[in-house]
XYZ file of C-alpha atoms in Angstrom:
246
model
C 0.016 -0.425 -0.038
C 1.575 3.118 -1.289
C 1.666 6.022 1.325
C 1.608 9.718 -0.735
C 2.460 11.964 1.962
C 3.044 15.625 1.056
C 5.478 18.306 2.587
C 4.142 22.553 1.232
C 6.355 24.911 2.479
C 7.021 28.760 1.459
C 9.998 30.446 3.349
C 10.798 27.159 5.852
C 14.240 27.185 6.443
C 14.539 26.996 10.446
C 12.269 23.806 10.207
C 11.904 21.904 7.102
C 15.332 19.946 7.668
C 13.669 18.401 10.551
C 10.883 17.445 9.143
C 12.555 15.977 6.314
C 14.364 13.934 8.903
C 11.856 12.663 10.283
C 10.367 11.413 7.350
C 13.429 9.583 5.754
C 13.574 7.713 9.324
C 10.444 6.260 8.802
C 9.221 2.517 8.721
C 8.118 2.198 6.256
C 9.373 1.668 2.725
C 6.497 2.445 0.260
C 5.979 6.110 0.517
C 6.179 8.660 -2.626
C 7.129 11.493 -1.165
C 6.063 14.902 -2.427
C 7.543 18.821 -2.162
C 6.329 21.790 -3.234
C 7.493 24.772 -2.977
C 6.328 28.374 -2.988
C 8.718 30.275 -5.019
C 11.026 30.377 -1.616
C 13.663 33.087 -1.250
C 15.433 32.109 1.817
C 17.968 28.414 2.074
C 14.539 26.315 1.497
C 15.623 25.161 -2.016
C 19.392 24.326 -0.996
C 18.167 22.122 1.943
C 15.697 20.757 -0.723
C 18.539 19.688 -2.487
C 20.677 17.778 0.017
C 17.515 15.734 0.569
C 16.673 15.343 -2.838
C 17.423 11.680 -2.654
C 14.852 11.264 -1.184
C 12.327 13.101 -2.879
C 9.980 11.442 -5.783
C 8.418 14.340 -6.880
C 9.722 18.608 -6.059
C 8.116 22.087 -7.426
C 9.009 25.107 -6.823
C 6.606 28.173 -8.566
C 4.456 30.912 -7.001
C 0.732 29.009 -6.014
C -2.428 30.441 -4.304
C -1.398 29.777 -0.945
C -1.174 26.793 1.455
C -3.743 24.816 0.289
C -4.005 25.547 -3.403
C -0.408 23.717 -3.435
C -1.554 20.778 -1.315
C -3.923 20.773 -3.948
C -1.228 20.819 -6.271
C 0.200 17.874 -4.671
C -2.838 16.180 -4.450
C -3.136 15.736 -8.561
C 0.848 14.310 -8.563
C -0.212 12.247 -5.872
C -0.265 8.253 -7.303
C -0.094 6.134 -3.834
C -3.529 4.635 -2.248
C -3.412 7.216 0.807
C -2.590 10.224 1.083
C -1.150 12.769 3.631
C 0.051 15.989 5.111
C 2.921 16.703 7.246
C 4.053 20.475 7.154
C 6.864 22.206 6.619
C 7.398 23.042 10.627
C 6.249 20.077 11.752
C 7.639 15.959 12.181
C 6.529 12.360 13.370
C 6.339 11.454 16.248
C 7.991 7.787 15.906
C 9.665 6.121 13.025
C 6.345 3.835 13.091
C 3.742 6.213 12.436
C 3.108 5.618 9.183
C 4.021 2.185 9.087
C 0.555 2.051 11.893
C -1.079 4.494 9.103
C -0.904 1.226 6.698
C -1.519 -1.395 8.968
C -4.467 0.433 10.267
C -5.907 0.286 6.562
C -4.385 -3.280 5.265
C -6.603 -4.298 8.558
C -9.520 -2.462 7.971
C -9.634 -2.534 4.131
C -13.203 -0.859 4.197
C -12.187 2.329 6.152
C -12.080 5.712 3.846
C -9.683 7.171 6.873
C -7.237 6.809 9.493
C -6.506 9.592 12.353
C -4.664 9.856 15.243
C -3.332 12.156 17.900
C -1.135 15.519 17.871
C 1.133 17.956 20.661
C 1.357 21.419 19.797
C 5.258 21.798 20.704
C 6.871 25.487 21.446
C 8.887 26.820 18.299
C 11.909 27.094 21.129
C 11.333 24.652 23.299
C 10.048 22.065 21.921
C 7.800 21.988 25.096
C 3.890 20.226 24.780
C 2.305 23.395 24.570
C -1.138 21.746 23.988
C -2.671 17.999 23.758
C -4.617 17.222 21.103
C -6.608 13.339 21.295
C -8.988 13.527 18.929
C -10.986 9.840 19.743
C -13.397 8.082 17.457
C -15.869 9.832 16.842
C -19.201 10.201 14.610
C -21.334 12.913 12.178
C -22.632 13.321 14.773
C -20.371 14.489 16.873
C -19.276 16.753 14.176
C -22.157 19.057 15.345
C -20.877 19.242 18.775
C -17.178 21.417 17.285
C -15.474 17.681 16.968
C -13.026 17.438 14.693
C -9.590 14.695 13.964
C -6.156 16.713 13.936
C -5.894 17.582 10.304
C -1.963 17.025 10.361
C -2.894 13.472 11.466
C -4.995 12.262 8.829
C -5.164 10.135 5.924
C -7.575 9.715 3.469
C -7.400 7.303 0.733
C -6.513 9.168 -3.225
C -9.763 7.743 -4.321
C -11.868 10.354 -1.919
C -10.359 13.392 -2.981
C -11.737 12.120 -6.836
C -15.208 11.542 -5.834
C -15.878 14.994 -3.227
C -13.337 17.033 -4.039
C -10.126 18.444 -2.873
C -9.364 21.464 -0.698
C -11.414 24.502 -1.583
C -9.693 27.759 -1.991
C -12.317 30.419 -1.014
C -12.463 29.727 2.855
C -9.018 30.772 3.648
C -7.050 28.559 6.208
C -10.940 27.406 6.832
C -9.986 24.758 3.548
C -9.315 22.254 6.180
C -11.929 22.400 8.366
C -14.659 22.792 5.207
C -13.018 19.183 3.622
C -13.402 17.209 7.028
C -16.698 18.814 7.127
C -17.716 17.498 3.179
C -16.204 14.101 3.964
C -16.620 12.402 7.515
C -20.501 15.052 8.011
C -22.085 15.290 4.216
C -20.668 11.894 3.169
C -20.283 10.330 5.915
C -16.380 8.553 5.016
C -15.478 5.987 7.642
C -12.845 6.698 9.744
C -10.434 5.655 12.975
C -8.891 6.402 14.990
C -5.494 5.540 15.618
C -4.915 6.033 19.666
C -1.504 7.331 18.786
C 1.088 10.476 19.407
C 1.129 11.115 15.701
C 2.305 14.592 14.914
C 4.597 17.141 16.902
C 3.101 20.193 15.947
C 4.616 23.535 16.230
C 2.437 26.577 16.854
C 1.954 29.627 15.695
C 0.147 28.892 12.195
C -0.913 31.075 10.238
C -4.834 30.837 11.454
C -3.084 32.210 14.979
C -1.333 35.349 14.284
C -2.937 37.854 14.479
C -7.275 39.338 15.640
C -7.297 40.318 12.132
C -6.567 36.739 11.214
C -8.217 34.975 14.158
C -11.446 37.161 12.946
C -11.272 35.493 8.843
C -10.624 32.218 9.960
C -14.014 32.566 12.242
C -15.330 34.243 9.479
C -14.245 31.297 7.020
C -14.985 28.375 9.554
C -18.953 29.817 9.120
C -19.183 29.410 5.999
C -17.802 26.215 6.054
C -20.781 24.953 8.526
C -23.185 26.682 6.356
C -21.920 25.272 2.869
C -21.632 22.156 4.113
C -25.879 22.315 5.837
C -25.322 22.088 9.403
C -27.538 24.027 11.791
C -26.948 26.123 14.541
C -23.830 27.101 13.178
C -22.468 29.730 15.636
C -23.861 26.788 18.127
C -21.365 25.111 16.522
C -18.612 27.045 16.048
C -18.331 27.802 20.164
C -18.592 24.258 20.836
C -15.789 24.414 18.851
C -13.596 27.104 20.676
C -14.413 25.614 23.324
C -13.639 22.276 23.063
C -9.474 23.213 22.969
C -9.834 24.121 26.270
C -9.775 20.907 27.610
C -6.154 19.972 25.676
C -3.892 22.262 27.754
């Protein structure tokens, strides 16, 4: 079972090498590694070239942002399963992709796998927040639940059937895709009770009050697009659910 793993990056010289090392260290061998660069001007391209032998597909060109770059990676992928590892993040263990593959193989009827996530401080690497997803149903989506997107692995056929990331919702594109897949189309996904990813704090949706406001608006649009009633209440529950993660 081939896993296509996508890393998108733009001027990510600070942490990209650590990301690459965590991919290269994976014990699972049937990996197609795709790197999409947005036209970096720092040392990102030099780091990519140093690791080029471990990258199956690479392109550096301007794009329309993070999710446009991810969509490019999806369209270039040939694996049975597609996952994403952000350039600032790293796998928590060398056996993560092996566990993902085993879960799909032993549960052939499922569409997706997801696990747990730790947010870490970008300088000290201390754990700031723990996201423990747990197994869920579509009904819990209405209560503000969502799996940790950086841990989500999906069958490639889902993207062909239900579409990829919407580019008109800013940083809420991942939330909208989860709503579309888990709620609207009721895919079958299994929670893997494993810490899969260490994610550095400081994502684009949390950079300023303005960006947080737009993230809230786009989350609301994502809920409305997928016909969830009481969208504002769902959003409130979504925000409150994060409190227990600290």
